[in-house]
CSV table of C-alpha atoms and ligand atoms in Angstrom, one decimal:
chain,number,residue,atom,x,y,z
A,22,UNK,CA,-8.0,-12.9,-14.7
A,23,UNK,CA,-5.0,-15.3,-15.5
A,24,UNK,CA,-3.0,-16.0,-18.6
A,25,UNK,CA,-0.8,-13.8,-19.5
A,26,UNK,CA,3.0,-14.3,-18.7
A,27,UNK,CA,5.7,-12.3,-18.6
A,28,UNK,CA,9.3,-12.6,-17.2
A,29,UNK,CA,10.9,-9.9,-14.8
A,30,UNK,CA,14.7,-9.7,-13.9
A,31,UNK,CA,14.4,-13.4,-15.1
A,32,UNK,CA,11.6,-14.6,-12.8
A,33,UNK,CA,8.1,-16.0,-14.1
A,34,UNK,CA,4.7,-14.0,-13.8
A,35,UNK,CA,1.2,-14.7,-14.6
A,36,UNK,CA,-1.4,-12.2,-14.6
A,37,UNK,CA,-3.4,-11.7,-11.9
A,38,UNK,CA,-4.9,-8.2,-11.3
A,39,UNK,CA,-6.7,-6.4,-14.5
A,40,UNK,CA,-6.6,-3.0,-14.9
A,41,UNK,CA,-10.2,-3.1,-14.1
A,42,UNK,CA,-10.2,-4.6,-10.9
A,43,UNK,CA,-7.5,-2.6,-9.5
A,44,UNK,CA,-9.6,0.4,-10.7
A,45,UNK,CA,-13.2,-0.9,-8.9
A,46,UNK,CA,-11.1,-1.7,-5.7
A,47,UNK,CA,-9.4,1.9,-6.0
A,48,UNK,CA,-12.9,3.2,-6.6
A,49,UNK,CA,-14.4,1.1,-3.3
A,50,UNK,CA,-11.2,2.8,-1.0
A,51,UNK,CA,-12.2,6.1,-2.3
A,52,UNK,CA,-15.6,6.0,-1.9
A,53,UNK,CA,-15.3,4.7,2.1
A,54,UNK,CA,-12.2,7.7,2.6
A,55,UNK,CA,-14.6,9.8,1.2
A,56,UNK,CA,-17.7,9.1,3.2
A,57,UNK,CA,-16.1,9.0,6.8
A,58,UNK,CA,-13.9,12.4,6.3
A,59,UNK,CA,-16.6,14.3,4.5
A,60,UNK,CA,-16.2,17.6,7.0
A,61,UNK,CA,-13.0,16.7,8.0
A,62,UNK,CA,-9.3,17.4,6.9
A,63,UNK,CA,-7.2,14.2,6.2
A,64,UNK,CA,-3.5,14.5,6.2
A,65,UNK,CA,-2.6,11.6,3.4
A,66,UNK,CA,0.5,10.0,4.1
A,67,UNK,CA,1.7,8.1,1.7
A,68,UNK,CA,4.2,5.1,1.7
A,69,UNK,CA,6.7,5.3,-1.0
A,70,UNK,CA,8.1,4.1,-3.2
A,71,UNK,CA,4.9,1.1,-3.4
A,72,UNK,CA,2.3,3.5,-3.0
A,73,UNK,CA,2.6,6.2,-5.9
A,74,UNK,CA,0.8,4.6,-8.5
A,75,UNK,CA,-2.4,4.1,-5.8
A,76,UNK,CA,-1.8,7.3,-4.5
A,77,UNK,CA,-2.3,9.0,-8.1
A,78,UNK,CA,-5.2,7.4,-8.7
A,79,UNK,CA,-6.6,7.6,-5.7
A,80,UNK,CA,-6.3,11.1,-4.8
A,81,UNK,CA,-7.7,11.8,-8.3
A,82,UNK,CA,-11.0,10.4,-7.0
A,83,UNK,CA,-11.3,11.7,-3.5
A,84,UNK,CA,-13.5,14.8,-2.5
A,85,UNK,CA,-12.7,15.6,1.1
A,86,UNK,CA,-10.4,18.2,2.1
A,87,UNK,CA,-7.0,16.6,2.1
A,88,UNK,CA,-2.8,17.4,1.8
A,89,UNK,CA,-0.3,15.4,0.8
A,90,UNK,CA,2.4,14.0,2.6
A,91,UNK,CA,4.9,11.2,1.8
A,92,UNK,CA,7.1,9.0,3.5
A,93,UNK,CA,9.8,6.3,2.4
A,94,UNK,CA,10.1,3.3,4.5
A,95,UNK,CA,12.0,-0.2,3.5
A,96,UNK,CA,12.3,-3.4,4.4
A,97,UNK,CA,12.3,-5.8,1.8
A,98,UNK,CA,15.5,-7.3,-0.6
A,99,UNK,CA,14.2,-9.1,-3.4
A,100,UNK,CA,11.2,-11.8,-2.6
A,101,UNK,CA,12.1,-12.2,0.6
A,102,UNK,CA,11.3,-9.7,3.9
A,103,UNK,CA,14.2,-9.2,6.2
A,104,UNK,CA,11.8,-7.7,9.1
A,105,UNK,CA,14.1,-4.8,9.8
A,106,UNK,CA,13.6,-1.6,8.8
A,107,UNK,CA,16.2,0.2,7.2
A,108,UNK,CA,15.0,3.6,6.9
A,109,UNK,CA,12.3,6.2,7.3
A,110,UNK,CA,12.9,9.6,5.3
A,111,UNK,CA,10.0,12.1,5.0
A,112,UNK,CA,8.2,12.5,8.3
A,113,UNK,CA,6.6,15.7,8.8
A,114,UNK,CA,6.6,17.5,12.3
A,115,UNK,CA,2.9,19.0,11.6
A,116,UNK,CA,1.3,16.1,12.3
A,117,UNK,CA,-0.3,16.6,15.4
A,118,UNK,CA,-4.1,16.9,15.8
A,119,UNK,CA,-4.3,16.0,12.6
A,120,UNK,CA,-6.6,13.1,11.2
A,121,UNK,CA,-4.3,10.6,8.8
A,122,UNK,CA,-4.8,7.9,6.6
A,123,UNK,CA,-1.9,5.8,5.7
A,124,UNK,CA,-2.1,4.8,2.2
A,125,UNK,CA,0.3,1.4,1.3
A,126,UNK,CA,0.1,-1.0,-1.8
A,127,UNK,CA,0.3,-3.8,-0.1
A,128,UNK,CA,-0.1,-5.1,4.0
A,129,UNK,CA,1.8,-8.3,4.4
A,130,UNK,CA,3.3,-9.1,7.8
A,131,UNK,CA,2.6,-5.5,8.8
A,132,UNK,CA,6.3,-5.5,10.5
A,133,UNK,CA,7.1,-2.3,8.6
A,134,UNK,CA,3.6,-0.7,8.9
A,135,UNK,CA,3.9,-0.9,12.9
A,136,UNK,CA,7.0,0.4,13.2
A,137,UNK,CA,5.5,3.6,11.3
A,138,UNK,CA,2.5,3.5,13.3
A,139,UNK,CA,4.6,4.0,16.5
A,140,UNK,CA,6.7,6.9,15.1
A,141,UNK,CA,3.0,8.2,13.8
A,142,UNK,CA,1.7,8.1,18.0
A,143,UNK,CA,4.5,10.0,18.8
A,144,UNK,CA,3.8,12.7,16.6
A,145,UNK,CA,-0.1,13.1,18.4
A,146,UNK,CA,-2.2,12.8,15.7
A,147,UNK,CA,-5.8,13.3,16.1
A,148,UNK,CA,-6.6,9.7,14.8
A,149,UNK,CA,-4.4,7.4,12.4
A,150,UNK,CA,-6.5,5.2,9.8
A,151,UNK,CA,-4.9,2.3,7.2
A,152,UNK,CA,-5.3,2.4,3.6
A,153,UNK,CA,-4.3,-0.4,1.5
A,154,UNK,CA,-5.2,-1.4,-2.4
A,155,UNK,CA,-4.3,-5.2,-1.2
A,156,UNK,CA,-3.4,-7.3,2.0
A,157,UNK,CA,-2.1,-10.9,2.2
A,158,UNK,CA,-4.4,-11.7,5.4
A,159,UNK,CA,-3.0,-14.8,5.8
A,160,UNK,CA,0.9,-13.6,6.7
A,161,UNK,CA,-0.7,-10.6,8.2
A,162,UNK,CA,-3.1,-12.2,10.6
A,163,UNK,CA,-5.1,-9.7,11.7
A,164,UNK,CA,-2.5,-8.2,13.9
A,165,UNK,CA,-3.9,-4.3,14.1
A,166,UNK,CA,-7.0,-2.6,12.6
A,167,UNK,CA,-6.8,-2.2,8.5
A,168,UNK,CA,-9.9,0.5,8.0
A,169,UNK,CA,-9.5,0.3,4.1
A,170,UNK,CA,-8.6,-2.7,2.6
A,171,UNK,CA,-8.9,-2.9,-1.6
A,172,UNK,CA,-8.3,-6.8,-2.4
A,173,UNK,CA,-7.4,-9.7,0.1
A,174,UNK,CA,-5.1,-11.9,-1.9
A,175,UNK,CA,-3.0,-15.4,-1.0
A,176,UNK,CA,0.5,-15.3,0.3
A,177,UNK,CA,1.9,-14.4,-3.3
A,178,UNK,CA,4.8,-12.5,-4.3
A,179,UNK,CA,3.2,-9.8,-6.9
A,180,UNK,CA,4.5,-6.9,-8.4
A,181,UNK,CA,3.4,-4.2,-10.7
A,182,UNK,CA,1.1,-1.4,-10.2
A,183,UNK,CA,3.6,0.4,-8.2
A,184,UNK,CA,5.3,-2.9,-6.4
A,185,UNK,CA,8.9,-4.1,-7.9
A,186,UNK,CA,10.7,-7.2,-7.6
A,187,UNK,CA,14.2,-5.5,-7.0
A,188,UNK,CA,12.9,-2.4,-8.6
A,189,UNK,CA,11.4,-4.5,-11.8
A,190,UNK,CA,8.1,-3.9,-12.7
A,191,UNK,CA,6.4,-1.1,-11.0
A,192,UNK,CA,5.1,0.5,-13.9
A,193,UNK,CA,2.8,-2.2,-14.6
A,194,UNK,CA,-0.5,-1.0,-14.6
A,195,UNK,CA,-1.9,-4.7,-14.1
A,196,UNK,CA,-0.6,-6.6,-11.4
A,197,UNK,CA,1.3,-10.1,-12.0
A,198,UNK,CA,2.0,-12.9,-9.4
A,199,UNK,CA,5.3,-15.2,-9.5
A,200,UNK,CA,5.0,-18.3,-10.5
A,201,UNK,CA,6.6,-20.5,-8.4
B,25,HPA,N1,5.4,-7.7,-3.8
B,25,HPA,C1,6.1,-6.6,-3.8
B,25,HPA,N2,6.3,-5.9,-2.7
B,25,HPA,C2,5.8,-6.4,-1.5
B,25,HPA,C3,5.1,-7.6,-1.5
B,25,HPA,C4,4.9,-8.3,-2.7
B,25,HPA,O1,4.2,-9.4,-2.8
B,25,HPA,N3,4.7,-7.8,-0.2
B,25,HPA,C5,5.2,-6.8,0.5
B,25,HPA,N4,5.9,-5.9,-0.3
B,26,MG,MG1,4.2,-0.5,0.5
């Protein structure tokens, strides 16, 4: 779905997400969280500030015992991703033996993710699984397991749906790509 443009912090967008495909791809993650944790209890981690408009939704539509737990972890200035991570606020000590399932908005280099896998190890975890609504496989390049993946997408900048371009947009509930 393309057409519609709007302009954010001065910077060109074009529609590129509907409401309705974010929903089916929110509906897919659920459904596969849902099947391999029936009987089990999943801790939820979620990856602010991205993730909260995913995690609302999603959570809304899961059926297996779960809790809540967030995190805030950044990286990025504007369009463009530093690699280093600033900070990581949230991180629960009652992780271990527990079975968690990362939930992000977006996987792009996966820099940032790593990093909070490690810190996630060292907390002994019974098992750690991805969640993300999209992933730009191309800057990404396969370099750990992704268990739930919503929508693969091109290297894009893209905002809305929870994801800003320097905290414009978020509460788009379509998601636009830059025009370049
Ligand atoms: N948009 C917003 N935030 C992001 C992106 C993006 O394309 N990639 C990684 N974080
Ligand atoms: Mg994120």
């Amino acid at each position: 779905m393309t057409g519609k443009k709007i302009a954010l912090h001065g910077k060109p967008f074009e529609l590129f997400l509907s409401e309705k495909e974010i929903a089916s791809a929110v509906g897919r993650l659920a459904e596969e969280i849902n099947r391999d944790f029936q009987g089990k209890e999943a801790v939820i981690l979620g990856v602010l500030d991205g993730a909260f408009m995913l995690l609302a939704d999603l959570l809304k539509k899961l059926e297996v015992s779960l809790t809540l737990e967030l995190v805030k972890l950044k990286s990025y200035e504007g369009e463009q991703t530093t690699g280093e991570v600033k900070s990581l606020i949230g991180l629960s000590d009652e992780l271990s033996g527990k079975h968690i399932v990362v939930v992000e908005d977006i996987i792009d280099t996966g820099i940032t993710l790593k990093y909070l896998l490690g810190l996630l190890e060292e907390k002994k975890p019974a098992s750690v699984s991805l969640a993300t609504l999209l992933i730009k496989k191309e800057v990404f390049n396969d370099k750990f397991p992704v268990h739930y993946c919503g929508i693969a997408i091109p290297n894009r900048f893209v905002v809305g749906y929870g994801m800003d371009y320097d905290g414009h947009g978020r509460q788009l509930s379509q998601i636009y790509a830059a025009i370049d």
